[in-house]
mmCIF file of C-alpha atoms in Angstrom:
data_model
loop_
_atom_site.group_PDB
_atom_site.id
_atom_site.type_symbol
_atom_site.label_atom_id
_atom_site.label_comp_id
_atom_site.label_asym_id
_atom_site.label_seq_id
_atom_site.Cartn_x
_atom_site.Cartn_y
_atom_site.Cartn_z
ATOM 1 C CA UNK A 1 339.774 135.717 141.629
ATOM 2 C CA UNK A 2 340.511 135.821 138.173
ATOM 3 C CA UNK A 3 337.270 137.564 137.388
ATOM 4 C CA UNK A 4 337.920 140.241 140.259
ATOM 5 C CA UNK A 5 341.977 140.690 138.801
ATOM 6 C CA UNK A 6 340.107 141.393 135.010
ATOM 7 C CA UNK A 7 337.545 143.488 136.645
ATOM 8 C CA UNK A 8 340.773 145.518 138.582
ATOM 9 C CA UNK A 9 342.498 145.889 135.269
ATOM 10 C CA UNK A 10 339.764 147.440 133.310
ATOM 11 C CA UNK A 11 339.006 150.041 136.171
ATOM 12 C CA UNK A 12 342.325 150.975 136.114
ATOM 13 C CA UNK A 13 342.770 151.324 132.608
ATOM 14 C CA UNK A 14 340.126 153.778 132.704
ATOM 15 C CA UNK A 15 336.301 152.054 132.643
ATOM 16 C CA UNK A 16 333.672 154.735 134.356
ATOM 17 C CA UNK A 17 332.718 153.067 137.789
ATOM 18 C CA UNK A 18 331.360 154.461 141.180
ATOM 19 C CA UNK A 19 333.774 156.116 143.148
ATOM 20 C CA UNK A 20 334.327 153.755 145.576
ATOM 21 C CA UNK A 21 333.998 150.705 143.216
ATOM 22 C CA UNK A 22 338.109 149.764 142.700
ATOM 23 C CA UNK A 23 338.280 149.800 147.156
ATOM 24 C CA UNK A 24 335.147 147.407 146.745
ATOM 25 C CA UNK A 25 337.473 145.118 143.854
ATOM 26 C CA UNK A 26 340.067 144.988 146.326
ATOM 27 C CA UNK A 27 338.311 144.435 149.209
ATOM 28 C CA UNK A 28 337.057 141.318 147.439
ATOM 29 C CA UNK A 29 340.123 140.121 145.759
ATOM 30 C CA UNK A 30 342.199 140.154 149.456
ATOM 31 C CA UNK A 31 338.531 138.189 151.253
ATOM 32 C CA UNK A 32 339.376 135.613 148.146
ATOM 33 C CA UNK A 33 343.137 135.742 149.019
ATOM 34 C CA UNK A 34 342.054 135.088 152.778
ATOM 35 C CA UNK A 35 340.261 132.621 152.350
ATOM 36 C CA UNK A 36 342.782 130.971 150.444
ATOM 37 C CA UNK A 37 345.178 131.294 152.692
ATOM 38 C CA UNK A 38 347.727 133.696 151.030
ATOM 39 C CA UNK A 39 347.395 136.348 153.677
ATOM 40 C CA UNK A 40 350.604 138.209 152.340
ATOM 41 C CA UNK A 41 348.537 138.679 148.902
ATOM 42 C CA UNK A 42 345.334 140.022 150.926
ATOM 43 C CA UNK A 43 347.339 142.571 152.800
ATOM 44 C CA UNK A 44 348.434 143.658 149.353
ATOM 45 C CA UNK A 45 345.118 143.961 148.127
ATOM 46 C CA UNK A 46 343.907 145.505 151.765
ATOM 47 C CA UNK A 47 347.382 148.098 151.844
ATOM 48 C CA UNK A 48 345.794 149.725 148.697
ATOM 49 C CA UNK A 49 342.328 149.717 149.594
ATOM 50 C CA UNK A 50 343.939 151.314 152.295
ATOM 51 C CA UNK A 51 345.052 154.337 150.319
ATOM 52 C CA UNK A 52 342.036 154.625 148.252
ATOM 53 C CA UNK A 53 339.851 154.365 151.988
ATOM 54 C CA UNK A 54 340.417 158.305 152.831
ATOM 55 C CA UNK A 55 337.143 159.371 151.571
ATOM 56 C CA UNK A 56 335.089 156.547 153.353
ATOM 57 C CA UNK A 57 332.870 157.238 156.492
ATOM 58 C CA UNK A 58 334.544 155.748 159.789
ATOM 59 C CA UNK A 59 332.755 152.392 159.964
ATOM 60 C CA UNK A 60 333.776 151.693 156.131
ATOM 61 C CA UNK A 61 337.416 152.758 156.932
ATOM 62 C CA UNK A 62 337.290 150.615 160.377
ATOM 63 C CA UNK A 63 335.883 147.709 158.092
ATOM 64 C CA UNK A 64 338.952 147.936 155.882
ATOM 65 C CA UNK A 65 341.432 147.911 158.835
ATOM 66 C CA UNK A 66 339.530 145.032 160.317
ATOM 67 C CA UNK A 67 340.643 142.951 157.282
ATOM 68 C CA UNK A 68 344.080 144.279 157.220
ATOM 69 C CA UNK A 69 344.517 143.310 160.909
ATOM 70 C CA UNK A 70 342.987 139.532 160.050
ATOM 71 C CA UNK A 71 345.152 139.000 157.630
ATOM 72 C CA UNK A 72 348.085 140.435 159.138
ATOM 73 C CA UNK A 73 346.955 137.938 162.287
ATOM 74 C CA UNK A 74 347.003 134.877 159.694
ATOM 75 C CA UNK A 75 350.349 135.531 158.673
ATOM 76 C CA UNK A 76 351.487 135.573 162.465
ATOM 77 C CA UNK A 77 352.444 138.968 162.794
ATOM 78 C CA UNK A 78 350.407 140.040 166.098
ATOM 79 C CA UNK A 79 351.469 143.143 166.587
ATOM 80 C CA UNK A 80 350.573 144.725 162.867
ATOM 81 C CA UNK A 81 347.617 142.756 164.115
ATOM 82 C CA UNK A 82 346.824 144.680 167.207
ATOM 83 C CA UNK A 83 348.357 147.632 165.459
ATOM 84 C CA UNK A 84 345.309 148.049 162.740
ATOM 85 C CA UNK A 85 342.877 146.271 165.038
ATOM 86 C CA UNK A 86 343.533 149.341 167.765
ATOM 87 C CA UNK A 87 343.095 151.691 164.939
ATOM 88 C CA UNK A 88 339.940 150.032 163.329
ATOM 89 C CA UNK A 89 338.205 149.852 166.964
ATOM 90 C CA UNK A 90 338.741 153.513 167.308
ATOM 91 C CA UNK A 91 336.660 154.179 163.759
ATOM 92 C CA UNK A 92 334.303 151.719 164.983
ATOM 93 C CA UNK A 93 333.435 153.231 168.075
ATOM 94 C CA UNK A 94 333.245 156.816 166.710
ATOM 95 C CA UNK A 95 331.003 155.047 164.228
ATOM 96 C CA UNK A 96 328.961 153.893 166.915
ATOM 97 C CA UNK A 97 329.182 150.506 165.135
ATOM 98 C CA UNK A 98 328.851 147.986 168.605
ATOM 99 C CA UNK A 99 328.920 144.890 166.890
ATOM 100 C CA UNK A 100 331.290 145.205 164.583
ATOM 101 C CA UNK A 101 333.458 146.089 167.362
ATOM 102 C CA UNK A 102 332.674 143.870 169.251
ATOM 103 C CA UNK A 103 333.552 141.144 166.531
ATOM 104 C CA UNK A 104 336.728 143.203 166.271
ATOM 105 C CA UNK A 105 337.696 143.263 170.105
ATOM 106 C CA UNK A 106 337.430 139.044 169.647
ATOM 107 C CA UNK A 107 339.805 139.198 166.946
ATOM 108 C CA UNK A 108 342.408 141.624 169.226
ATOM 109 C CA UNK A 109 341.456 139.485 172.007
ATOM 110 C CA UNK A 110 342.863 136.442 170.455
ATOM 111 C CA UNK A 111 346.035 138.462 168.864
ATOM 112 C CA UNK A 112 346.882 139.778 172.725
ATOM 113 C CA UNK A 113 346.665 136.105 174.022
ATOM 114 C CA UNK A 114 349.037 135.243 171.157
ATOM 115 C CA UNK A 115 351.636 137.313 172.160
ATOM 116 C CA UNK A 116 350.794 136.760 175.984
ATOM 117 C CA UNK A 117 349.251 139.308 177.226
ATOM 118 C CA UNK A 118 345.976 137.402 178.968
ATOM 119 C CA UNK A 119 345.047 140.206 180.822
ATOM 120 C CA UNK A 120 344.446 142.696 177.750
ATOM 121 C CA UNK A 121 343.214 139.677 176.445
ATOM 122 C CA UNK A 122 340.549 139.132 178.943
ATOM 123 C CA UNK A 123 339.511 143.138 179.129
ATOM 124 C CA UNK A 124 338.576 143.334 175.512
ATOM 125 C CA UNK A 125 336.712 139.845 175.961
ATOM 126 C CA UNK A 126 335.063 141.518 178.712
ATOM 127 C CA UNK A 127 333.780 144.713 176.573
ATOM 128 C CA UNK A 128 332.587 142.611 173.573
ATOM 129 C CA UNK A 129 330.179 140.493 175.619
ATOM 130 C CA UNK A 130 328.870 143.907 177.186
ATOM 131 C CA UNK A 131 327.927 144.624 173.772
ATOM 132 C CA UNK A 132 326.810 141.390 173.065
ATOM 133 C CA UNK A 133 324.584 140.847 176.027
ATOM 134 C CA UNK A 134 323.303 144.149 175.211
ATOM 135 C CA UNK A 135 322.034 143.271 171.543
ATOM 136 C CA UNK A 136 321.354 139.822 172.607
ATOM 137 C CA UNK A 137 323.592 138.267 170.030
ATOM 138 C CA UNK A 138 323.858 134.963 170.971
ATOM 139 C CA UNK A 139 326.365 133.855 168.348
ATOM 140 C CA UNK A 140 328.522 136.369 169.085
ATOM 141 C CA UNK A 141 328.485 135.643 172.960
ATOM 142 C CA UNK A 142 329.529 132.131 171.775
ATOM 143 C CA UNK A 143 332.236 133.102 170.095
ATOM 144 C CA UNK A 144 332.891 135.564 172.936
ATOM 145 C CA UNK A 145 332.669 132.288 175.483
ATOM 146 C CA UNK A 146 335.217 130.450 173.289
ATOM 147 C CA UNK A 147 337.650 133.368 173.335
ATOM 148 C CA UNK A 148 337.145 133.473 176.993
ATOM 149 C CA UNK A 149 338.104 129.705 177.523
ATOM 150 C CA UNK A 150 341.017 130.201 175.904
ATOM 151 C CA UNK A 151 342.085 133.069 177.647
ATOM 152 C CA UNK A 152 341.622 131.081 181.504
ATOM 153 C CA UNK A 153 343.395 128.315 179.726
ATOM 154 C CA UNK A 154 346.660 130.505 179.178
ATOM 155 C CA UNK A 155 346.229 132.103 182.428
ATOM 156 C CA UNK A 156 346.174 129.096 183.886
ATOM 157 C CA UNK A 157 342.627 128.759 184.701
ATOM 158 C CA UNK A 158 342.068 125.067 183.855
ATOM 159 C CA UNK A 159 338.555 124.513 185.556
ATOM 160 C CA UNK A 160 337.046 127.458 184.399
ATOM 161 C CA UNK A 161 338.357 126.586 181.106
ATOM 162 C CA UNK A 162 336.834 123.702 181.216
ATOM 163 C CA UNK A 163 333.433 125.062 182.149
ATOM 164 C CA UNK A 164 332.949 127.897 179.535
ATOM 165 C CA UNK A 165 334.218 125.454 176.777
ATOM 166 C CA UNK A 166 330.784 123.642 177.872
#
């Protein structure tokens, strides 16, 4: 972290990098932050790699948002959750980027059943494991299965739960 914060500092005092190297710097320093924990200080980090993110093809901008919503998700907030999830999907599809989004619908997934809505939930659930089928990504439909099981739990669904938990 400490290496990344130096690294920031010089770029913005001037040092000749890439074009796209200080959105890299804070893409890094907010994945530290995550992983961490301090999911306030990665949205930080992810808000202005935000505003630098204009000039990025729509995958790379999606990518961005996907970490913004994340870390808005570990902080609790849902909604800003769904909010730059929605918006990263879109990029993602235009990008024709099927895994990531399907990753990403997982991740919405899991914010809609937070704030109780199991049937968006289950939808989005439902179009990631189309993609995932498709591109035979077993570790992916796992996660996908676990996702699943959580959603029939809230909905009630004990038995099937049960069964994709297996």
């Amino acid at each position: 972290r400490s290496l990344l914060a130096a690294l920031l500092a010089e770029v913005r005092a001037g040092l000749s990098v890439a074009p796209d190297f200080e959105l890299k710097i804070l893409v890094a320093l907010a994945a530290t932050e995550a992983y961490r924990g301090t999911h306030q200080a990665a949205i930080g980090y992810l808000e202005q790699a935000r505003g630098l993110s204009a000039e990025l093809d729509d995958r790379r901008r999606g990518i961005v948002l996907i970490n913004l919503a994340n870390s808005y998700r570990g902080t609790g907030d849902h909604e800003a959750a769904i909010r730059y999830g929605t918006q990263a999907l879109t990029l993602l599809r235009a990008a024709e980027a099927d895994l990531e989004a399907a990753m990403l619908e997982n991740n919405l997934a899991l914010a809609y059943l937070a704030v109780g809505s199991t049937d968006r939930a289950a939808e989005l659930v439902a179009d990631a494991q189309a993609i995932g089928r498709r591109h035979g990504d077993e570790r992916l439909l796992a996660h996908l299965a676990d996702t699943e099981a959580q959603v029939a739990l809230a909905a009630g669904q004990g038995e099937r739960a049960v069964e994709l938990a297996g």
